[in-house]
């Protein structure tokens, strides 16, 4: 174990050196700002530039000014409801305006009335991933409300998964690396995803320590990240996939989504493949300039939206959700009287 850890450090010595050099440059930059501030603070003309280190520090810590932001409400039960969400970039450009949609939770019956699996599509640069992150609670610039599961019930899978340093068991259990899982159970999950040979491929089995981001292909890393969702404790109610199957063959992609479906897990995906339509109940087309459209999978053809946008005939936004029903959060949702600056919502468990 110790030898393997030392080997990893040696293999990454160049990256560590570059990181150290960057830290040194940042330190020198900060010292330069401080020196300028102390030496010029008494000069009236220069005080505006160099005499306000504290204000500069506050700005850096606070980040961009946010006059309004998307309100995230945690609601157990696995469902998601987006209410009048307007999504903006830090520069103020509107990506989506007044978006409303609802996805049923894991506790709701699969009656076909309220969709539970959403596919987000649209041309590159129109804000698909930003919409995804806003629903997941990772992007708050804008306005409106997003009702979503608590953090422990919602997992996010990026296109490039994070591979922490450690043994194979740690890779599978991340982020809950202390979870108690039997090796045989882990092996069964890997086998379902076509990675059953992984423990035997490296000396040490599940205790093998490798630089996993280097020894595994992009597709293997994506399947390993999907395996984390299947062994997670507690099981996720909703998975958010940001092009998380882009490196997989169509057959492996189908297998992954079928595994999620068989376990009753809801999901939201961003992707470009035509094959993705088969595994989703609802399609959100992000059209640019705030416009959007909700469609059934059989009504949409991937690629058609790109042509529409290029022709300058992008459809306008439509408020509402096909098959919309009462909120599916495993409880009764009640709205209190609104105050001018906020809306307080209660979740009353059944």
mmCIF file of C-alpha atoms in Angstrom:
data_model
loop_
_atom_site.group_PDB
_atom_site.id
_atom_site.type_symbol
_atom_site.label_atom_id
_atom_site.label_comp_id
_atom_site.label_asym_id
_atom_site.label_seq_id
_atom_site.Cartn_x
_atom_site.Cartn_y
_atom_site.Cartn_z
ATOM 1 C CA UNK A 1 0.000 0.000 0.000
ATOM 2 C CA UNK A 2 2.768 2.461 1.004
ATOM 3 C CA UNK A 3 4.842 1.554 -2.064
ATOM 4 C CA UNK A 4 1.871 2.127 -4.361
ATOM 5 C CA UNK A 5 1.188 5.527 -2.776
ATOM 6 C CA UNK A 6 4.827 6.596 -3.217
ATOM 7 C CA UNK A 7 4.694 5.450 -6.848
ATOM 8 C CA UNK A 8 1.638 7.642 -7.461
ATOM 9 C CA UNK A 9 3.478 10.658 -6.050
ATOM 10 C CA UNK A 10 6.507 9.994 -8.261
ATOM 11 C CA UNK A 11 4.312 9.622 -11.355
ATOM 12 C CA UNK A 12 2.617 12.943 -10.595
ATOM 13 C CA UNK A 13 5.756 14.914 -9.698
ATOM 14 C CA UNK A 14 5.402 17.201 -12.755
ATOM 15 C CA UNK A 15 1.792 18.051 -11.926
ATOM 16 C CA UNK A 16 2.715 18.700 -8.284
ATOM 17 C CA UNK A 17 5.564 20.986 -9.374
ATOM 18 C CA UNK A 18 3.258 22.986 -11.651
ATOM 19 C CA UNK A 19 0.694 23.269 -8.856
ATOM 20 C CA UNK A 20 3.367 24.501 -6.435
ATOM 21 C CA UNK A 21 4.596 27.064 -8.966
ATOM 22 C CA UNK A 22 1.061 28.346 -9.438
ATOM 23 C CA UNK A 23 0.606 28.754 -5.684
ATOM 24 C CA UNK A 24 3.871 30.686 -5.484
ATOM 25 C CA UNK A 25 2.770 33.034 -8.284
ATOM 26 C CA UNK A 26 -0.554 33.681 -6.565
ATOM 27 C CA UNK A 27 1.279 34.417 -3.318
ATOM 28 C CA UNK A 28 3.579 36.876 -5.068
ATOM 29 C CA UNK A 29 0.594 38.533 -6.751
ATOM 30 C CA UNK A 30 -1.187 38.983 -3.407
ATOM 31 C CA UNK A 31 1.971 40.417 -1.801
ATOM 32 C CA UNK A 32 2.305 42.872 -4.678
ATOM 33 C CA UNK A 33 -1.267 44.067 -4.183
ATOM 34 C CA UNK A 34 -0.677 44.434 -0.437
ATOM 35 C CA UNK A 35 2.577 46.367 -0.944
ATOM 36 C CA UNK A 36 0.940 48.749 -3.406
ATOM 37 C CA UNK A 37 -1.919 49.301 -1.010
ATOM 38 C CA UNK A 38 0.257 50.111 2.011
ATOM 39 C CA UNK A 39 2.675 52.366 0.124
ATOM 40 C CA UNK A 40 0.066 54.330 -1.785
ATOM 41 C CA UNK A 41 -2.876 54.476 0.609
ATOM 42 C CA UNK A 42 -2.030 58.050 1.655
ATOM 43 C CA UNK A 43 -1.995 59.356 -1.924
ATOM 44 C CA UNK A 44 -5.491 60.666 -2.727
ATOM 45 C CA UNK A 45 -5.283 59.846 -6.410
ATOM 46 C CA UNK A 46 -4.048 56.302 -5.916
ATOM 47 C CA UNK A 47 -6.113 55.369 -2.873
ATOM 48 C CA UNK A 48 -9.019 54.416 -5.100
ATOM 49 C CA UNK A 49 -6.825 51.858 -6.852
ATOM 50 C CA UNK A 50 -4.612 50.404 -4.154
ATOM 51 C CA UNK A 51 -6.010 51.410 -0.774
ATOM 52 C CA UNK A 52 -8.982 49.049 -0.651
ATOM 53 C CA UNK A 53 -7.583 45.566 -0.200
ATOM 54 C CA UNK A 54 -10.374 44.683 2.215
ATOM 55 C CA UNK A 55 -13.043 45.613 -0.332
ATOM 56 C CA UNK A 56 -11.209 43.624 -2.996
ATOM 57 C CA UNK A 57 -11.008 40.626 -0.666
ATOM 58 C CA UNK A 58 -14.726 40.898 0.109
ATOM 59 C CA UNK A 59 -15.576 40.991 -3.583
ATOM 60 C CA UNK A 60 -13.447 37.938 -4.304
ATOM 61 C CA UNK A 61 -15.099 36.003 -1.491
ATOM 62 C CA UNK A 62 -18.627 37.089 -2.347
ATOM 63 C CA UNK A 63 -18.348 36.411 -6.080
ATOM 64 C CA UNK A 64 -20.596 38.074 -8.694
ATOM 65 C CA UNK A 65 -23.345 40.322 -7.415
ATOM 66 C CA UNK A 66 -26.662 38.528 -7.365
ATOM 67 C CA UNK A 67 -29.738 40.698 -7.245
ATOM 68 C CA UNK A 68 -31.911 37.585 -7.663
ATOM 69 C CA UNK A 69 -31.310 33.875 -7.597
ATOM 70 C CA UNK A 70 -33.093 30.596 -8.135
ATOM 71 C CA UNK A 71 -34.588 29.334 -4.879
ATOM 72 C CA UNK A 72 -33.867 25.676 -4.171
ATOM 73 C CA UNK A 73 -36.336 23.833 -1.926
ATOM 74 C CA UNK A 74 -35.513 20.359 -0.614
ATOM 75 C CA UNK A 75 -38.475 17.987 -0.867
ATOM 76 C CA UNK A 76 -38.155 14.298 0.122
ATOM 77 C CA UNK A 77 -39.709 11.746 -2.196
ATOM 78 C CA UNK A 78 -37.484 12.045 -5.243
ATOM 79 C CA UNK A 79 -39.661 14.355 -7.328
ATOM 80 C CA UNK A 80 -38.640 17.566 -9.061
ATOM 81 C CA UNK A 81 -40.769 20.590 -9.805
ATOM 82 C CA UNK A 82 -39.482 23.686 -11.599
ATOM 83 C CA UNK A 83 -41.593 26.789 -11.084
ATOM 84 C CA UNK A 84 -41.193 29.874 -13.278
ATOM 85 C CA UNK A 85 -37.424 29.412 -13.456
ATOM 86 C CA UNK A 86 -35.449 31.993 -15.399
ATOM 87 C CA UNK A 87 -31.800 31.064 -15.866
ATOM 88 C CA UNK A 88 -29.108 33.652 -16.557
ATOM 89 C CA UNK A 89 -25.361 33.766 -17.094
ATOM 90 C CA UNK A 90 -23.139 35.932 -14.825
ATOM 91 C CA UNK A 91 -23.188 38.580 -17.576
ATOM 92 C CA UNK A 92 -26.990 38.699 -17.513
ATOM 93 C CA UNK A 93 -27.730 36.765 -20.711
ATOM 94 C CA UNK A 94 -30.979 34.798 -20.395
ATOM 95 C CA UNK A 95 -30.665 31.113 -21.260
ATOM 96 C CA UNK A 96 -34.172 29.968 -20.289
ATOM 97 C CA UNK A 97 -37.142 32.128 -19.283
ATOM 98 C CA UNK A 98 -40.124 31.124 -17.137
ATOM 99 C CA UNK A 99 -39.562 27.363 -17.303
ATOM 100 C CA UNK A 100 -42.185 25.135 -15.648
ATOM 101 C CA UNK A 101 -42.010 21.358 -15.501
ATOM 102 C CA UNK A 102 -42.601 18.472 -13.120
ATOM 103 C CA UNK A 103 -41.029 15.043 -12.721
ATOM 104 C CA UNK A 104 -42.641 12.415 -10.503
ATOM 105 C CA UNK A 105 -40.740 11.068 -7.517
ATOM 106 C CA UNK A 106 -39.664 7.541 -6.713
ATOM 107 C CA UNK A 107 -42.570 7.178 -4.267
ATOM 108 C CA UNK A 108 -45.177 8.119 -6.866
ATOM 109 C CA UNK A 109 -46.910 5.344 -8.845
ATOM 110 C CA UNK A 110 -45.598 4.857 -12.371
ATOM 111 C CA UNK A 111 -48.972 5.644 -13.950
ATOM 112 C CA UNK A 112 -47.688 7.422 -17.050
ATOM 113 C CA UNK A 113 -49.430 10.696 -16.164
ATOM 114 C CA UNK A 114 -46.399 12.539 -14.788
ATOM 115 C CA UNK A 115 -43.009 11.896 -16.436
ATOM 116 C CA UNK A 116 -40.042 10.981 -14.264
ATOM 117 C CA UNK A 117 -37.183 10.865 -16.791
ATOM 118 C CA UNK A 118 -36.217 14.041 -18.667
ATOM 119 C CA UNK A 119 -33.874 14.534 -21.640
ATOM 120 C CA UNK A 120 -32.500 18.051 -22.243
ATOM 121 C CA UNK A 121 -31.387 18.813 -25.817
ATOM 122 C CA UNK A 122 -30.376 21.802 -27.915
ATOM 123 C CA UNK A 123 -27.512 23.306 -29.921
ATOM 124 C CA UNK A 124 -24.116 23.742 -28.283
ATOM 125 C CA UNK A 125 -23.785 26.928 -26.257
ATOM 126 C CA UNK A 126 -27.523 27.372 -25.669
ATOM 127 C CA UNK A 127 -27.375 26.399 -21.984
ATOM 128 C CA UNK A 128 -28.351 22.725 -21.748
ATOM 129 C CA UNK A 129 -25.792 21.923 -19.065
ATOM 130 C CA UNK A 130 -26.610 25.140 -17.209
ATOM 131 C CA UNK A 131 -30.283 24.131 -17.015
ATOM 132 C CA UNK A 132 -29.197 20.729 -15.733
ATOM 133 C CA UNK A 133 -27.003 22.286 -13.052
ATOM 134 C CA UNK A 134 -29.759 24.682 -12.007
ATOM 135 C CA UNK A 135 -32.161 21.778 -11.478
ATOM 136 C CA UNK A 136 -29.468 19.965 -9.491
ATOM 137 C CA UNK A 137 -28.956 23.044 -7.311
ATOM 138 C CA UNK A 138 -25.471 23.803 -8.671
ATOM 139 C CA UNK A 139 -26.422 27.023 -10.538
ATOM 140 C CA UNK A 140 -28.482 29.744 -8.853
ATOM 141 C CA UNK A 141 -28.143 32.764 -11.136
ATOM 142 C CA UNK A 142 -31.653 33.771 -12.164
ATOM 143 C CA UNK A 143 -35.104 33.574 -10.588
ATOM 144 C CA UNK A 144 -37.849 31.090 -9.758
ATOM 145 C CA UNK A 145 -37.991 27.933 -7.674
ATOM 146 C CA UNK A 146 -36.723 24.370 -7.993
ATOM 147 C CA UNK A 147 -38.184 21.699 -5.718
ATOM 148 C CA UNK A 148 -35.740 18.807 -5.638
ATOM 149 C CA UNK A 149 -34.660 15.847 -3.478
ATOM 150 C CA UNK A 150 -32.166 16.411 -0.636
ATOM 151 C CA UNK A 151 -28.500 16.227 -1.586
ATOM 152 C CA UNK A 152 -28.128 12.685 -0.252
ATOM 153 C CA UNK A 153 -30.895 11.452 -2.578
ATOM 154 C CA UNK A 154 -29.575 13.114 -5.743
ATOM 155 C CA UNK A 155 -26.359 12.212 -7.577
ATOM 156 C CA UNK A 156 -24.612 14.163 -10.340
ATOM 157 C CA UNK A 157 -22.654 12.363 -13.090
ATOM 158 C CA UNK A 158 -20.456 14.624 -15.261
ATOM 159 C CA UNK A 159 -19.023 13.729 -18.650
ATOM 160 C CA UNK A 160 -15.573 13.351 -17.080
ATOM 161 C CA UNK A 161 -16.028 11.502 -13.752
ATOM 162 C CA UNK A 162 -13.889 12.322 -10.749
ATOM 163 C CA UNK A 163 -11.462 9.492 -9.992
ATOM 164 C CA UNK A 164 -10.022 9.983 -6.476
ATOM 165 C CA UNK A 165 -6.688 8.442 -5.566
ATOM 166 C CA UNK A 166 -7.205 5.187 -3.722
ATOM 167 C CA UNK A 167 -8.098 1.547 -4.165
ATOM 168 C CA UNK A 168 -10.811 0.105 -6.394
ATOM 169 C CA UNK A 169 -13.224 -0.214 -3.481
ATOM 170 C CA UNK A 170 -12.884 3.516 -2.804
ATOM 171 C CA UNK A 171 -13.700 4.247 -6.445
ATOM 172 C CA UNK A 172 -16.946 2.310 -6.202
ATOM 173 C CA UNK A 173 -18.068 3.652 -2.834
ATOM 174 C CA UNK A 174 -17.176 7.304 -3.473
ATOM 175 C CA UNK A 175 -18.316 9.696 -2.052
ATOM 176 C CA UNK A 176 -19.441 7.515 0.888
ATOM 177 C CA UNK A 177 -16.137 5.617 1.116
ATOM 178 C CA UNK A 178 -16.926 4.296 4.611
ATOM 179 C CA UNK A 179 -20.063 2.461 3.472
ATOM 180 C CA UNK A 180 -20.194 -1.225 4.377
ATOM 181 C CA UNK A 181 -20.524 -3.175 1.128
ATOM 182 C CA UNK A 182 -19.626 -6.799 0.508
ATOM 183 C CA UNK A 183 -17.014 -7.376 -2.206
ATOM 184 C CA UNK A 184 -19.276 -9.921 -3.889
ATOM 185 C CA UNK A 185 -22.033 -7.318 -4.151
ATOM 186 C CA UNK A 186 -19.575 -4.867 -5.690
ATOM 187 C CA UNK A 187 -18.427 -7.522 -8.155
ATOM 188 C CA UNK A 188 -22.017 -8.245 -9.236
ATOM 189 C CA UNK A 189 -22.589 -4.547 -9.903
ATOM 190 C CA UNK A 190 -19.389 -4.280 -11.939
ATOM 191 C CA UNK A 191 -20.413 -7.361 -13.922
ATOM 192 C CA UNK A 192 -23.792 -5.801 -14.765
ATOM 193 C CA UNK A 193 -21.901 -2.895 -16.314
ATOM 194 C CA UNK A 194 -19.347 -4.990 -18.189
ATOM 195 C CA UNK A 195 -16.518 -4.355 -15.719
ATOM 196 C CA UNK A 196 -16.490 -7.736 -14.014
ATOM 197 C CA UNK A 197 -12.836 -8.311 -14.912
ATOM 198 C CA UNK A 198 -11.659 -5.117 -13.220
ATOM 199 C CA UNK A 199 -10.696 -6.644 -9.820
ATOM 200 C CA UNK A 200 -8.704 -9.434 -11.490
ATOM 201 C CA UNK A 201 -7.045 -7.073 -13.958
ATOM 202 C CA UNK A 202 -4.935 -5.484 -11.219
ATOM 203 C CA UNK A 203 -2.948 -7.121 -8.437
ATOM 204 C CA UNK A 204 -4.809 -6.790 -5.156
ATOM 205 C CA UNK A 205 -8.372 -7.006 -6.433
ATOM 206 C CA UNK A 206 -10.572 -4.432 -4.705
ATOM 207 C CA UNK A 207 -7.536 -3.326 -2.669
ATOM 208 C CA UNK A 208 -5.547 -2.459 -5.806
ATOM 209 C CA UNK A 209 -4.358 1.163 -5.848
ATOM 210 C CA UNK A 210 -3.959 2.767 -9.259
ATOM 211 C CA UNK A 211 -4.123 6.132 -10.946
ATOM 212 C CA UNK A 212 -7.590 5.231 -12.225
ATOM 213 C CA UNK A 213 -7.965 8.276 -14.436
ATOM 214 C CA UNK A 214 -4.983 6.985 -16.440
ATOM 215 C CA UNK A 215 -5.358 3.206 -16.429
ATOM 216 C CA UNK A 216 -9.071 3.214 -17.333
ATOM 217 C CA UNK A 217 -10.494 4.365 -20.650
ATOM 218 C CA UNK A 218 -13.084 7.141 -20.806
ATOM 219 C CA UNK A 219 -15.888 4.628 -21.267
ATOM 220 C CA UNK A 220 -14.698 2.521 -18.333
ATOM 221 C CA UNK A 221 -14.571 5.599 -16.121
ATOM 222 C CA UNK A 222 -18.144 6.486 -17.076
ATOM 223 C CA UNK A 223 -19.362 2.963 -16.325
ATOM 224 C CA UNK A 224 -17.506 2.972 -12.997
ATOM 225 C CA UNK A 225 -19.203 6.257 -12.087
ATOM 226 C CA UNK A 226 -22.573 4.694 -12.959
ATOM 227 C CA UNK A 227 -21.723 1.744 -10.709
ATOM 228 C CA UNK A 228 -21.366 4.186 -7.804
ATOM 229 C CA UNK A 229 -25.030 5.117 -8.249
ATOM 230 C CA UNK A 230 -26.082 1.468 -8.091
ATOM 231 C CA UNK A 231 -24.192 0.721 -4.851
ATOM 232 C CA UNK A 232 -24.855 4.075 -3.169
ATOM 233 C CA UNK A 233 -26.336 4.097 0.338
ATOM 234 C CA UNK A 234 -29.050 5.287 0.476
ATOM 235 C CA UNK A 235 -30.101 4.521 -3.078
ATOM 236 C CA UNK A 236 -30.508 7.743 -5.092
ATOM 237 C CA UNK A 237 -33.995 8.942 -5.963
ATOM 238 C CA UNK A 238 -32.724 11.005 -8.907
ATOM 239 C CA UNK A 239 -29.557 10.933 -11.035
ATOM 240 C CA UNK A 240 -28.410 13.897 -13.124
ATOM 241 C CA UNK A 241 -26.294 12.927 -16.157
ATOM 242 C CA UNK A 242 -24.392 15.651 -18.021
ATOM 243 C CA UNK A 243 -23.384 13.756 -21.191
ATOM 244 C CA UNK A 244 -22.308 11.000 -18.804
ATOM 245 C CA UNK A 245 -22.589 8.258 -21.465
ATOM 246 C CA UNK A 246 -20.819 10.083 -24.315
ATOM 247 C CA UNK A 247 -17.876 7.623 -24.341
ATOM 248 C CA UNK A 248 -20.055 4.492 -24.257
ATOM 249 C CA UNK A 249 -21.170 2.355 -27.186
ATOM 250 C CA UNK A 250 -24.936 2.471 -27.756
ATOM 251 C CA UNK A 251 -25.317 -1.050 -26.336
ATOM 252 C CA UNK A 252 -23.577 -0.166 -23.055
ATOM 253 C CA UNK A 253 -25.548 3.062 -22.831
ATOM 254 C CA UNK A 254 -28.812 1.129 -23.178
ATOM 255 C CA UNK A 255 -27.724 -1.325 -20.492
ATOM 256 C CA UNK A 256 -26.904 1.512 -18.084
ATOM 257 C CA UNK A 257 -30.287 3.226 -18.485
ATOM 258 C CA UNK A 258 -32.126 -0.084 -18.194
ATOM 259 C CA UNK A 259 -30.356 -0.746 -14.882
ATOM 260 C CA UNK A 260 -31.472 2.643 -13.577
ATOM 261 C CA UNK A 261 -35.054 2.005 -14.729
ATOM 262 C CA UNK A 262 -35.190 -1.482 -13.215
ATOM 263 C CA UNK A 263 -34.351 0.009 -9.810
ATOM 264 C CA UNK A 264 -36.983 2.728 -10.025
ATOM 265 C CA UNK A 265 -34.436 5.547 -10.218
ATOM 266 C CA UNK A 266 -35.465 8.774 -11.915
ATOM 267 C CA UNK A 267 -32.958 10.685 -14.022
ATOM 268 C CA UNK A 268 -32.341 13.829 -16.049
ATOM 269 C CA UNK A 269 -29.932 13.648 -18.992
ATOM 270 C CA UNK A 270 -28.169 15.963 -21.398
ATOM 271 C CA UNK A 271 -27.098 14.294 -24.628
ATOM 272 C CA UNK A 272 -27.051 14.282 -28.415
ATOM 273 C CA UNK A 273 -27.689 10.677 -29.448
ATOM 274 C CA UNK A 274 -30.965 9.669 -31.068
ATOM 275 C CA UNK A 275 -30.906 6.471 -29.000
ATOM 276 C CA UNK A 276 -31.407 8.468 -25.778
ATOM 277 C CA UNK A 277 -35.025 9.240 -26.670
ATOM 278 C CA UNK A 278 -36.024 5.651 -25.939
ATOM 279 C CA UNK A 279 -35.093 5.915 -22.250
ATOM 280 C CA UNK A 280 -36.861 9.197 -21.417
ATOM 281 C CA UNK A 281 -40.479 10.251 -20.909
ATOM 282 C CA UNK A 282 -40.132 13.949 -21.729
ATOM 283 C CA UNK A 283 -37.820 16.116 -23.858
ATOM 284 C CA UNK A 284 -36.899 19.715 -23.027
ATOM 285 C CA UNK A 285 -35.622 21.610 -26.068
ATOM 286 C CA UNK A 286 -33.448 24.603 -25.130
ATOM 287 C CA UNK A 287 -33.732 26.981 -28.076
ATOM 288 C CA UNK A 288 -31.681 30.014 -27.043
ATOM 289 C CA UNK A 289 -32.570 33.614 -26.097
ATOM 290 C CA UNK A 290 -34.766 32.307 -23.273
ATOM 291 C CA UNK A 291 -36.957 30.139 -25.503
ATOM 292 C CA UNK A 292 -37.730 26.495 -24.757
ATOM 293 C CA UNK A 293 -40.218 23.767 -25.638
ATOM 294 C CA UNK A 294 -41.429 20.548 -23.989
ATOM 295 C CA UNK A 295 -42.158 17.554 -26.211
ATOM 296 C CA UNK A 296 -42.884 13.868 -25.997
ATOM 297 C CA UNK A 297 -39.935 11.688 -27.133
ATOM 298 C CA UNK A 298 -41.781 10.429 -30.225
ATOM 299 C CA UNK A 299 -42.329 14.048 -31.343
ATOM 300 C CA UNK A 300 -38.663 14.965 -31.280
ATOM 301 C CA UNK A 301 -35.789 14.083 -33.564
ATOM 302 C CA UNK A 302 -32.301 14.929 -32.341
ATOM 303 C CA UNK A 303 -30.616 17.275 -34.786
ATOM 304 C CA UNK A 304 -33.837 18.906 -35.952
ATOM 305 C CA UNK A 305 -33.543 21.596 -33.293
ATOM 306 C CA UNK A 306 -30.080 22.598 -34.550
ATOM 307 C CA UNK A 307 -31.490 23.158 -38.030
ATOM 308 C CA UNK A 308 -34.432 25.151 -36.655
ATOM 309 C CA UNK A 309 -32.166 27.392 -34.602
ATOM 310 C CA UNK A 310 -29.887 28.034 -37.560
ATOM 311 C CA UNK A 311 -32.883 29.021 -39.645
ATOM 312 C CA UNK A 312 -33.835 31.630 -37.049
ATOM 313 C CA UNK A 313 -37.230 29.995 -36.466
ATOM 314 C CA UNK A 314 -36.683 28.680 -32.953
ATOM 315 C CA UNK A 315 -40.001 27.946 -31.215
ATOM 316 C CA UNK A 316 -41.149 30.174 -28.376
ATOM 317 C CA UNK A 317 -41.368 28.965 -24.821
ATOM 318 C CA UNK A 318 -44.461 27.178 -23.613
ATOM 319 C CA UNK A 319 -45.501 27.335 -19.970
ATOM 320 C CA UNK A 320 -46.714 24.078 -18.539
ATOM 321 C CA UNK A 321 -45.943 20.401 -18.715
ATOM 322 C CA UNK A 322 -47.699 17.667 -20.703
ATOM 323 C CA UNK A 323 -49.496 15.334 -18.347
ATOM 324 C CA UNK A 324 -49.062 17.704 -15.396
ATOM 325 C CA UNK A 325 -50.616 16.534 -12.140
ATOM 326 C CA UNK A 326 -50.324 17.377 -8.440
ATOM 327 C CA UNK A 327 -46.773 17.555 -7.018
ATOM 328 C CA UNK A 328 -45.350 14.079 -6.416
ATOM 329 C CA UNK A 329 -43.162 14.539 -3.360
ATOM 330 C CA UNK A 330 -44.569 11.804 -1.146
ATOM 331 C CA UNK A 331 -46.619 14.368 0.755
ATOM 332 C CA UNK A 332 -49.192 17.103 0.410
ATOM 333 C CA UNK A 333 -47.801 20.423 -0.788
ATOM 334 C CA UNK A 334 -49.390 23.519 0.661
ATOM 335 C CA UNK A 335 -48.654 27.152 -0.241
ATOM 336 C CA UNK A 336 -48.883 29.836 2.386
ATOM 337 C CA UNK A 337 -49.893 33.395 1.675
ATOM 338 C CA UNK A 338 -47.122 35.081 -0.303
ATOM 339 C CA UNK A 339 -45.248 38.026 1.112
ATOM 340 C CA UNK A 340 -43.928 40.704 -1.292
ATOM 341 C CA UNK A 341 -40.365 39.362 -1.258
ATOM 342 C CA UNK A 342 -40.706 35.640 -0.678
ATOM 343 C CA UNK A 343 -42.883 32.560 -0.852
ATOM 344 C CA UNK A 344 -42.909 30.151 2.080
ATOM 345 C CA UNK A 345 -43.826 26.582 1.295
ATOM 346 C CA UNK A 346 -44.648 23.769 3.683
ATOM 347 C CA UNK A 347 -44.209 20.070 3.106
ATOM 348 C CA UNK A 348 -46.732 18.199 5.197
ATOM 349 C CA UNK A 349 -45.801 14.478 5.301
ATOM 350 C CA UNK A 350 -48.645 12.079 4.805
#
